[in-house]
mmCIF file of C-alpha atoms in Angstrom:
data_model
loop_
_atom_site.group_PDB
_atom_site.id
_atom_site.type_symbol
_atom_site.label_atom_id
_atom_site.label_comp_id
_atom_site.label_asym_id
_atom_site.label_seq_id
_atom_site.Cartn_x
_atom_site.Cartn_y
_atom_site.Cartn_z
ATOM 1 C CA UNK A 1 -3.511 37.681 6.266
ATOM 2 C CA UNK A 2 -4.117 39.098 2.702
ATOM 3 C CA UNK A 3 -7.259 35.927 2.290
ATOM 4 C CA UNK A 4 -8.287 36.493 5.746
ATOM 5 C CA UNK A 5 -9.417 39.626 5.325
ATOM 6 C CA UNK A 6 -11.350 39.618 1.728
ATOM 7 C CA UNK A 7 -13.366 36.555 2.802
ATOM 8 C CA UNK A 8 -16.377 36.760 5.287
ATOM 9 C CA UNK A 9 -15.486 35.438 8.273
ATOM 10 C CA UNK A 10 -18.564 33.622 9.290
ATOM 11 C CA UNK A 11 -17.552 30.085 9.440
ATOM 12 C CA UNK A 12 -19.215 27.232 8.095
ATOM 13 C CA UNK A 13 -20.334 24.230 9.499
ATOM 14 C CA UNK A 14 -20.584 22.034 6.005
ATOM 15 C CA UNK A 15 -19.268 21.553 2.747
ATOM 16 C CA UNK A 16 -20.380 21.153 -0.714
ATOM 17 C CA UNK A 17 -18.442 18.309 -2.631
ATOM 18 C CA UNK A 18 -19.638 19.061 -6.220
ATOM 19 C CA UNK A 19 -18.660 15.508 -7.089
ATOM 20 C CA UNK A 20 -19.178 15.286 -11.046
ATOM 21 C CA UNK A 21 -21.297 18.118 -11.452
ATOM 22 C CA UNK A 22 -25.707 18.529 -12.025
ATOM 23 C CA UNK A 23 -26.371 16.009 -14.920
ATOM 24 C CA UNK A 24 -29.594 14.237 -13.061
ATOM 25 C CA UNK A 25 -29.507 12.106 -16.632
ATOM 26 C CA UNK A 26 -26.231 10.577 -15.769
ATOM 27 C CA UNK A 27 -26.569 9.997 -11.797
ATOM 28 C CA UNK A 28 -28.793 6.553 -13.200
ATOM 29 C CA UNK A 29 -26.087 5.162 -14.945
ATOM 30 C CA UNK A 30 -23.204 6.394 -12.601
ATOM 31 C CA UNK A 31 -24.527 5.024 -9.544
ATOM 32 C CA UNK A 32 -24.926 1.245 -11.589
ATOM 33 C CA UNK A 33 -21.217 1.812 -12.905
ATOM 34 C CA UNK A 34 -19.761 2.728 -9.490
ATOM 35 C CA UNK A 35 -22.055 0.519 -7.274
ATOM 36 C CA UNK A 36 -20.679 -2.601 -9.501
ATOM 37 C CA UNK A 37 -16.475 -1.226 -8.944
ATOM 38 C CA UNK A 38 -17.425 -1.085 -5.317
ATOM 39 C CA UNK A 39 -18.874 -4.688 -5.406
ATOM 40 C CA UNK A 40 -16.199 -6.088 -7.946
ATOM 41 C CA UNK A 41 -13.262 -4.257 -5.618
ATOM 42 C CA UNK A 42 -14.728 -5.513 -2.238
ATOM 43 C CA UNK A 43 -15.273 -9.182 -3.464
ATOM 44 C CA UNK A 44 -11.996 -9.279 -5.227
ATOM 45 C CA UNK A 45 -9.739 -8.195 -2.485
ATOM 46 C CA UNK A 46 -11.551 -10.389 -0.202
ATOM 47 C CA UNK A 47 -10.973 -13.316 -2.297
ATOM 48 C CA UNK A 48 -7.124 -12.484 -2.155
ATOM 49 C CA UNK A 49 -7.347 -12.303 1.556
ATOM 50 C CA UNK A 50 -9.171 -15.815 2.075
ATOM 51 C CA UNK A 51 -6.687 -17.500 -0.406
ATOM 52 C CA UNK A 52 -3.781 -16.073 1.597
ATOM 53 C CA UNK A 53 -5.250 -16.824 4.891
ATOM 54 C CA UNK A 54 -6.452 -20.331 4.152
ATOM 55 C CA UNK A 55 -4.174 -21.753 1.606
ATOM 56 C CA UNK A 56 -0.702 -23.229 3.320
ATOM 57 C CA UNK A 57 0.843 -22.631 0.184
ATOM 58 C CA UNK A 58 0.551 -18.468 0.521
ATOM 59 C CA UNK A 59 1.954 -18.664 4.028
ATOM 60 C CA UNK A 60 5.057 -16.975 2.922
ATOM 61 C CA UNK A 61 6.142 -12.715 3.340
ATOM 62 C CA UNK A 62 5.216 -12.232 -0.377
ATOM 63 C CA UNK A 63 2.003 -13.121 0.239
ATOM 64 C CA UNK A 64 1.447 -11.759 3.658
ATOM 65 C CA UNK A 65 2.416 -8.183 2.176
ATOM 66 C CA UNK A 66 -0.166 -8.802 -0.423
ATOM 67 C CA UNK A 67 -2.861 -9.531 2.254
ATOM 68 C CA UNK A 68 -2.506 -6.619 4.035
ATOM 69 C CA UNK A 69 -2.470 -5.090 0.574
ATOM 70 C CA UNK A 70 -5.977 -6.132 0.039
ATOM 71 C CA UNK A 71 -7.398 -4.777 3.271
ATOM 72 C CA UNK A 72 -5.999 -1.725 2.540
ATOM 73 C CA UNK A 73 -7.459 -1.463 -0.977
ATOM 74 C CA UNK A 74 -11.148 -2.731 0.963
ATOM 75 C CA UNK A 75 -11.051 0.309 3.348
ATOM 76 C CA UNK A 76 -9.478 3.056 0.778
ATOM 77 C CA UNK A 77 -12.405 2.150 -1.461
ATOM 78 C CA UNK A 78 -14.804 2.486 1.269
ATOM 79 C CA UNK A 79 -13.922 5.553 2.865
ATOM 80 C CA UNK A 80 -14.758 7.022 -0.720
ATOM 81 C CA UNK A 81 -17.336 5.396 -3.047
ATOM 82 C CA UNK A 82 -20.182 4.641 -0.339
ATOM 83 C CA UNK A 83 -20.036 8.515 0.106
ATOM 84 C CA UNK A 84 -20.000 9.146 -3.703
ATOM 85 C CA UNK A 85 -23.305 6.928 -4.342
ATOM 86 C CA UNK A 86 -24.941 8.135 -1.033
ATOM 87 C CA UNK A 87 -24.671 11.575 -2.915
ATOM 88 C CA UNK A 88 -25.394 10.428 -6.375
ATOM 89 C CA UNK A 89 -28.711 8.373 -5.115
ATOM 90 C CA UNK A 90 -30.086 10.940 -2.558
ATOM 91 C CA UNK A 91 -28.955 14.469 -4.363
ATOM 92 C CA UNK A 92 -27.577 15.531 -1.241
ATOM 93 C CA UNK A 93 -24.239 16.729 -1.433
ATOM 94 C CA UNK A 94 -23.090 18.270 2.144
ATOM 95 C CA UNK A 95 -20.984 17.045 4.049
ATOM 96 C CA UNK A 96 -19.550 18.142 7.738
ATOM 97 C CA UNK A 97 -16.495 19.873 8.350
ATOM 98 C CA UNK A 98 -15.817 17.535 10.944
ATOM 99 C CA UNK A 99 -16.986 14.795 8.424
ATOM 100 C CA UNK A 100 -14.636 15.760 5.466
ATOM 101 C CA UNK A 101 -11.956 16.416 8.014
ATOM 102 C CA UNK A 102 -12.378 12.829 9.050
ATOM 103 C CA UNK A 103 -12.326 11.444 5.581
ATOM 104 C CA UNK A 104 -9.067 12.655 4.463
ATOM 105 C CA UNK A 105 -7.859 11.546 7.765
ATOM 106 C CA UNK A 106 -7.922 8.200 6.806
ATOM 107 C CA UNK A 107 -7.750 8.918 3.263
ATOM 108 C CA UNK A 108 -4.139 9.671 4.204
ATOM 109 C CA UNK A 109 -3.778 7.108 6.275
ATOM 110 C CA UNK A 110 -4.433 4.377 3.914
ATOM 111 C CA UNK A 111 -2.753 6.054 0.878
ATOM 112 C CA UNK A 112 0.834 6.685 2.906
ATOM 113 C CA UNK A 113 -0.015 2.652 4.163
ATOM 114 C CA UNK A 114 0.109 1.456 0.647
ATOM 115 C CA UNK A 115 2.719 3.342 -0.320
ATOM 116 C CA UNK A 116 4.625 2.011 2.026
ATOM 117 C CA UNK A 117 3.602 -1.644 1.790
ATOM 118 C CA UNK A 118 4.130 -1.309 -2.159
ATOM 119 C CA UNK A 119 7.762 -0.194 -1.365
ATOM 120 C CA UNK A 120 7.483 -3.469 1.532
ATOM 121 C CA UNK A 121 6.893 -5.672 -1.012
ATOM 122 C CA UNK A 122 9.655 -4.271 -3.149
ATOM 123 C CA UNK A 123 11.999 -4.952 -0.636
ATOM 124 C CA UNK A 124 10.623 -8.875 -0.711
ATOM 125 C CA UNK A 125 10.921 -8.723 -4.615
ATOM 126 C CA UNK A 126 14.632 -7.422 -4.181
ATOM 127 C CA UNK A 127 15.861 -9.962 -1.401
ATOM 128 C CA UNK A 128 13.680 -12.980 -2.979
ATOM 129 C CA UNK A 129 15.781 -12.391 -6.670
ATOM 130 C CA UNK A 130 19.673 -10.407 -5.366
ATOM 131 C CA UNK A 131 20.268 -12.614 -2.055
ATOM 132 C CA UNK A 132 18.085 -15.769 -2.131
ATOM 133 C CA UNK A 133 20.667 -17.769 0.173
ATOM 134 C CA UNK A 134 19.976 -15.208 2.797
ATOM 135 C CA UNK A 135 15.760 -14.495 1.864
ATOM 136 C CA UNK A 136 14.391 -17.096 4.467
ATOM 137 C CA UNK A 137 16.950 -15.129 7.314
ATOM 138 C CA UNK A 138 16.454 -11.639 6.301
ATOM 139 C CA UNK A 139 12.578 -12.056 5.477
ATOM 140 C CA UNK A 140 10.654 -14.100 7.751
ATOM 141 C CA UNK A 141 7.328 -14.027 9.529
ATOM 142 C CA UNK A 142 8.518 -12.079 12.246
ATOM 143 C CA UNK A 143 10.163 -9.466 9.901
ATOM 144 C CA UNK A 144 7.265 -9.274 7.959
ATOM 145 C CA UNK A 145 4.889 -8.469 10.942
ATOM 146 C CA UNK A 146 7.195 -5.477 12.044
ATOM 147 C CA UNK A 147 7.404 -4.117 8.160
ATOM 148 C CA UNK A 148 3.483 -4.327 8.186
ATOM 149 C CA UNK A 149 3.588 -2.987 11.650
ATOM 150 C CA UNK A 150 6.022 -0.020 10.604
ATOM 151 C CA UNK A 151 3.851 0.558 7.677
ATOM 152 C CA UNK A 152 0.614 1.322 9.856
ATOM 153 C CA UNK A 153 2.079 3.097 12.805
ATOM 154 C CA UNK A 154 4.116 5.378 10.517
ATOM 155 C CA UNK A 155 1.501 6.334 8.344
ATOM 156 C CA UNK A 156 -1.401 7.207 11.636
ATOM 157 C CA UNK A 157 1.649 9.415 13.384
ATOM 158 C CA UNK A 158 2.146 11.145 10.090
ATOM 159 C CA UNK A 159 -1.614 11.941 8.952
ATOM 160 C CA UNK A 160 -2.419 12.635 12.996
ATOM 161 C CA UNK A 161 0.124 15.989 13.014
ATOM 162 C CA UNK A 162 -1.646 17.062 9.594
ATOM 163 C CA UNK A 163 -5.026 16.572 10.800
ATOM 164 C CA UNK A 164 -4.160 18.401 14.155
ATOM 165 C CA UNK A 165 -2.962 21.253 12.557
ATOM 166 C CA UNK A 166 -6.315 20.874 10.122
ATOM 167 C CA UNK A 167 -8.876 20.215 12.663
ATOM 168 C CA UNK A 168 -7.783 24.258 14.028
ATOM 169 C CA UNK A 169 -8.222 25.597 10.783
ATOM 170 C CA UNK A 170 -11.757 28.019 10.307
ATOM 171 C CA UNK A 171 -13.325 27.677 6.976
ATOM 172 C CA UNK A 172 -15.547 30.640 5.787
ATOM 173 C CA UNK A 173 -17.073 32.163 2.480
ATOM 174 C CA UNK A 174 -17.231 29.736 -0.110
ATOM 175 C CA UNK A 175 -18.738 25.727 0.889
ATOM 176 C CA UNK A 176 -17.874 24.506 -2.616
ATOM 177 C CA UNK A 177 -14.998 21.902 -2.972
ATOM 178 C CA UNK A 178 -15.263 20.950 -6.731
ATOM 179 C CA UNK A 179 -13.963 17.240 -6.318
ATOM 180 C CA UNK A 180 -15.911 14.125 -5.444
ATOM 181 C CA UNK A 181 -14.210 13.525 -2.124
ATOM 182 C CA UNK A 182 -11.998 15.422 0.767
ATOM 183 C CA UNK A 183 -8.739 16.069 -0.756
ATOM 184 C CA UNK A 184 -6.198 17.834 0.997
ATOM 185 C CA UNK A 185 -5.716 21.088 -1.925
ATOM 186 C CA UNK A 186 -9.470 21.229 -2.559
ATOM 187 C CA UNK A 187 -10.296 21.544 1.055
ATOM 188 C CA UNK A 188 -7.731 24.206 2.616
ATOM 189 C CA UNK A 189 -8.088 26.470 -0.193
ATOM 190 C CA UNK A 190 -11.618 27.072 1.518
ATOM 191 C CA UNK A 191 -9.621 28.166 5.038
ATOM 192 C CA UNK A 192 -9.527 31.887 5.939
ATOM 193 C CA UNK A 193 -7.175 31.362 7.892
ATOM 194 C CA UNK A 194 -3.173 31.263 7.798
ATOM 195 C CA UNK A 195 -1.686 27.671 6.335
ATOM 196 C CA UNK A 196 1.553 28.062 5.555
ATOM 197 C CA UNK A 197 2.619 26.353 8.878
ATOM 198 C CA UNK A 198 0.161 23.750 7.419
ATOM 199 C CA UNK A 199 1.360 23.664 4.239
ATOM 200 C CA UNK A 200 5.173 23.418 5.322
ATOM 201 C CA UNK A 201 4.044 20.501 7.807
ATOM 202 C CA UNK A 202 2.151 18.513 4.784
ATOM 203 C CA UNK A 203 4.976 19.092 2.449
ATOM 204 C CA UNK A 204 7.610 17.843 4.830
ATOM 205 C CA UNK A 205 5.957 14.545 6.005
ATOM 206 C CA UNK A 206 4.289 13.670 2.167
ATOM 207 C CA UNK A 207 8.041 14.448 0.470
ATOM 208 C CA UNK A 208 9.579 11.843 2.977
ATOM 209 C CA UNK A 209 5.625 9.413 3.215
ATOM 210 C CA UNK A 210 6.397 9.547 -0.921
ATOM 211 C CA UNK A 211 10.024 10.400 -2.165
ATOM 212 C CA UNK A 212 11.616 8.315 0.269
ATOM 213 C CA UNK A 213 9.761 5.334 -0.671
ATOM 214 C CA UNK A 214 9.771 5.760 -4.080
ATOM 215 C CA UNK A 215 13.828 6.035 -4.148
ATOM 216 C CA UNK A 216 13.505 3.009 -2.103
ATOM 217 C CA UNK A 217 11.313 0.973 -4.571
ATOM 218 C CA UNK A 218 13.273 2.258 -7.403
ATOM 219 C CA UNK A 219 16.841 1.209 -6.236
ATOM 220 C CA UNK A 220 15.233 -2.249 -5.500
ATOM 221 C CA UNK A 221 14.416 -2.620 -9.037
ATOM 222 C CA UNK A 222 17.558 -1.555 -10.508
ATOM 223 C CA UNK A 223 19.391 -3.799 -8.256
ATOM 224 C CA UNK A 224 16.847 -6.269 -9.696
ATOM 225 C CA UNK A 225 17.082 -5.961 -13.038
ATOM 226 C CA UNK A 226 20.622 -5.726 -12.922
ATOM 227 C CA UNK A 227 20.691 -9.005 -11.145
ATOM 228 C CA UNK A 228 17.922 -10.613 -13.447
ATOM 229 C CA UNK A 229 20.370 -9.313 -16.528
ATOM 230 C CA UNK A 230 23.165 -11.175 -15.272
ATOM 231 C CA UNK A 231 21.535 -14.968 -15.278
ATOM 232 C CA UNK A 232 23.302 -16.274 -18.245
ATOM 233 C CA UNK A 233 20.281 -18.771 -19.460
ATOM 234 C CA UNK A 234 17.076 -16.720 -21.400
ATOM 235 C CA UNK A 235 14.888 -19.206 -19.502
ATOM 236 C CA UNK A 236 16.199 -17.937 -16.215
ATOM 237 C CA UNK A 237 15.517 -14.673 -17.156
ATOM 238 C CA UNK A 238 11.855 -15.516 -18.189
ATOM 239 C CA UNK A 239 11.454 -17.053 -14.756
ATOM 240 C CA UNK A 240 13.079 -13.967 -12.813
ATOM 241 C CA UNK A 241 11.142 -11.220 -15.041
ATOM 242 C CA UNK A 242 7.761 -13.444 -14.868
ATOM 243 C CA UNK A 243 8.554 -13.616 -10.760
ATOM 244 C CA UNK A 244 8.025 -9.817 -10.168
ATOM 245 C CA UNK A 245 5.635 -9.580 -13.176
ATOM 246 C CA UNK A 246 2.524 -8.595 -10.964
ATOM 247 C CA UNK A 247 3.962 -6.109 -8.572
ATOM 248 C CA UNK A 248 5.779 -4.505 -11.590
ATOM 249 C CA UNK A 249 2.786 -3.598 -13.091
ATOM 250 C CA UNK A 250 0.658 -2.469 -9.720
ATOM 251 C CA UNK A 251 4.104 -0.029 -9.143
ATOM 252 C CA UNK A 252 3.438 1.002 -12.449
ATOM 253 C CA UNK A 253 0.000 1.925 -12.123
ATOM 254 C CA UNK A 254 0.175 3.053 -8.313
ATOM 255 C CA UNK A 255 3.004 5.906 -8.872
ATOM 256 C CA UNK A 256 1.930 6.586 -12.783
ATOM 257 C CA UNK A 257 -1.565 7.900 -11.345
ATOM 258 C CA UNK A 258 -0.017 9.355 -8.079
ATOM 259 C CA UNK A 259 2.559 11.776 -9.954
ATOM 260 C CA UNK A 260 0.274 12.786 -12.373
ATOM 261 C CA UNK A 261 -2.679 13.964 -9.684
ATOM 262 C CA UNK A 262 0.006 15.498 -7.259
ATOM 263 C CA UNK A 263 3.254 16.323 -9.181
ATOM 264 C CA UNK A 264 1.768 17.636 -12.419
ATOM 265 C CA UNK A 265 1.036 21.891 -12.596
ATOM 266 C CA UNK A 266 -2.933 21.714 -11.575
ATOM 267 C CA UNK A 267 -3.144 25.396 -13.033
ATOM 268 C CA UNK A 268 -2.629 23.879 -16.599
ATOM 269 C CA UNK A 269 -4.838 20.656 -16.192
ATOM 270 C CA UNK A 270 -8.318 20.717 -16.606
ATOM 271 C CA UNK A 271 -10.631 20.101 -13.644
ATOM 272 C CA UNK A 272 -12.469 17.476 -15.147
ATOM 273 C CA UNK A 273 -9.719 15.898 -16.156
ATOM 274 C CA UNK A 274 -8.058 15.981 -13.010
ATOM 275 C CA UNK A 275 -11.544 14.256 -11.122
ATOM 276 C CA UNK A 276 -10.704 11.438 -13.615
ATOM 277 C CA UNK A 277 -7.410 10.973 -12.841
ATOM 278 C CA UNK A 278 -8.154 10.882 -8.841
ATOM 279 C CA UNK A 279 -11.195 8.070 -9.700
ATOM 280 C CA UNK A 280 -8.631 6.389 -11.177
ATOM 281 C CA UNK A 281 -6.416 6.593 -8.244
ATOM 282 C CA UNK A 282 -8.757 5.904 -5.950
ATOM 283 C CA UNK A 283 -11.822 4.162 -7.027
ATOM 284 C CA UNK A 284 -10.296 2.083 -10.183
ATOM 285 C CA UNK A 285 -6.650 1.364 -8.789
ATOM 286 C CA UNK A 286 -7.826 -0.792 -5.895
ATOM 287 C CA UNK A 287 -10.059 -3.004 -7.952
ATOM 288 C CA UNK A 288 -7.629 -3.757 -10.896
ATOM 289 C CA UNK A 289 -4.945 -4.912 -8.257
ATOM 290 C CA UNK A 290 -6.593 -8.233 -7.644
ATOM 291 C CA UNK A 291 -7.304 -8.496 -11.243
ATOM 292 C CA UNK A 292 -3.369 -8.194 -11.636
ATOM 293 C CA UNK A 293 -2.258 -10.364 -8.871
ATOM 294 C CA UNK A 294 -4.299 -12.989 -10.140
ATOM 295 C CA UNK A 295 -4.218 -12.973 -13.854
ATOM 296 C CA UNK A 296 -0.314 -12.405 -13.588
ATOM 297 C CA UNK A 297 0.445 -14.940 -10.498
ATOM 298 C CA UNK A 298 0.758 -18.496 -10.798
ATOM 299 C CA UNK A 299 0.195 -19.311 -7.348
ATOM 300 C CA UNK A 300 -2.644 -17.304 -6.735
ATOM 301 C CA UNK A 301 -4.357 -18.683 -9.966
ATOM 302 C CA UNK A 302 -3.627 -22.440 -8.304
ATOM 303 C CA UNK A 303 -4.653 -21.689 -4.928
ATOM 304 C CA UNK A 304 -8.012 -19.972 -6.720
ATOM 305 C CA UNK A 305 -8.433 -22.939 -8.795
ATOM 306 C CA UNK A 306 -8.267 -25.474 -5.569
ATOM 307 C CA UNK A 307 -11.083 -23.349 -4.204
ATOM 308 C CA UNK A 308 -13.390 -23.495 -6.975
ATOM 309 C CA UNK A 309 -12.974 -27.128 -7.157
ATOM 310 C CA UNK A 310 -13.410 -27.500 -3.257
ATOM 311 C CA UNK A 311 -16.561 -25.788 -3.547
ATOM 312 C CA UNK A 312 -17.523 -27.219 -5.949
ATOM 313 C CA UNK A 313 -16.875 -30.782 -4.544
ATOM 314 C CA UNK A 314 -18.562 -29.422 -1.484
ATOM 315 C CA UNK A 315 -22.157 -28.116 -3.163
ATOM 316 C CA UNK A 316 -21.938 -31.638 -5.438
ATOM 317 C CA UNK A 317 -22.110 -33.422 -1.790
ATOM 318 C CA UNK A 318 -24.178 -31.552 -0.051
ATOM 319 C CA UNK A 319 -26.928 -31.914 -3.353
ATOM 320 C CA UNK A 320 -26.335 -35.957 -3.134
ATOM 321 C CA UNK A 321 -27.260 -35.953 0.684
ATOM 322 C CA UNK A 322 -30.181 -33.422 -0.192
ATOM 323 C CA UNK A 323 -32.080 -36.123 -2.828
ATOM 324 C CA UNK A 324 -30.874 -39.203 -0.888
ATOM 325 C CA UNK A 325 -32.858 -37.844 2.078
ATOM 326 C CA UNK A 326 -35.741 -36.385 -0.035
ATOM 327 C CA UNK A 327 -35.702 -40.107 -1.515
ATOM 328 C CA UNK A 328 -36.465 -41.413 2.233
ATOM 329 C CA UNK A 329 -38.369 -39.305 3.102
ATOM 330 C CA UNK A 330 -40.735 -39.620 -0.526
#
């Protein structure tokens, strides 16, 4: 009751994300820099869902997972960087309580989704390399709708009870919120009200949303490696290590950014440097992952490299038929 009472009480109807702070000779270049992520991360991840929906080859759970990946990475980029160049091309930072509240809504929403799927397609990884006699029983289409469908429902129930407790929190005094988006710390540090029912809540349902799958992905890839160890040719090995290549290196990136933003003392690490870290997580993660899957994935790369051709087959035709009917028609 203690910040109750040395705040004023007025409440506020908006917020003030600072974003990266008043350098009007930088807001040029950043708005270039993060209007071409938000283009490269959009057409990327779309790419990975037309392969997957339209080649026959990608018709398989591994695949599927990665999909629903994409979308994921679409919307989680675009509840956030539209926002940031909005504010970086107009001036106008504000933003409604209602509006913020909103935004980390499904800010949570799609994080705890892809932590999930990313522990999904762990699972896929583990059953595809420790028990492929049983892989086509235990992971089939059906069993990968319900995992996808887990994945989704889980993660609205759990951000819903946050954001009902947040949505009766009053904010008052200060409308600053010194990050470039709504993030949960940031945001209910402004309340002048009591959170520790909040707090307790959130801490419950992100240890479980995070821990859980993290032990999860983790036992999948010791089982994994331990298997992989035991194929007695080094070609086999290759193969196995090569297999889970991609996803190793998303896991890597995912959880490397994710502890260091939410596990690491904030007192001791510097604002700025914390800002980069979350653009990282949010704004740079999502655009590398197609980058990965692709580069990394020798399916993917084929089914890309059918496309191109088919395309190009297709604008090679349709210039042919364009000059043999401007030839009758001359």
């Amino acid at each position: 009751m203690e910040k109750a009472e040395g705040r004023n009480q007025t409440p506020i109807m908006e917020f003030l994300l600072l974003g990266f702070g008043n350098v009007p000779e930088l807001q040029p270049l950043l708005s270039l820099v993060f209007l071409v992520i938000y283009i490269v991360t959009v057409a990327g991840n779309i790419l990975i869902v037309v392969l997957v929906a339209t080649d026959q080859h990608l018709h398989i759970p591994m695949y599927y997972l990665l999909g629903n990946l994409s979308c994921v990475e679409i919307c989680h980029t675009s509840i956030i960087l539209p926002r940031v160049l909005a504010t970086l091309l107009t001036g106008d930072k504000t933003i409604s309580v209602k509006g913020c509240i909103v935004q980390l809504y499904f800010f949570g929403i799609l994080s705890t989704t892809e932590t999930l799927l990313l522990t999904a397609m762990s699972y896929d990884q583990y059953l595809a390399i420790c028990n492929p006699l049983c892989y086509a029983a235990l992971m089939n289409g059906r069993v990968c709708f319900k995992l996808v469908a887990a994945c989704w429902i889980s993660s609205i129930l759990a951000c819903t009870i946050v954001n009902i407790f947040v949505f009766q929190l009053m904010f008052c005094d200060s409308k600053e919120i010194d990050h470039f988006f709504c993030d949960f710390s940031p945001m209910i540090k402004l309340s002048c009200g009591d959170t520790q029912n909040l707090q307790l809540v959130t801490f419950t349902i992100v240890a479980i949303g995070t821990l859980v799958p993290f032990l999860l992905t983790l036992t999948s890839y010791i089982c994994i490696i331990a298997t992989i160890l035991r194929i007695p040719s080094t070609l086999g090995r290759q193969k196995a290590f090569s297999t889970c290549s991609s996803h190793r290196i998303v896991l890597t990136v995912f959880y490397g950014t994710v502890i260091t933003i939410y596990v690491f003392p904030k007192a001791k690490t510097p604002k700025v440097l914390h800002k980069i870290f979350s653009l990282f997580y949010t704004v740079l993660t999502p655009m590398i992952n197609p980058v990965i899957y692709s580069l990394r994935n020798k399916e993917v790369n084929e089914s890309l490299r059918k496309a191109i051709l088919k395309l190009a087959v297709f604008r090679n035709r349709h210039r042919s038929l364009k000059d043999i009917f401007l030839h009758i028609v001359k």
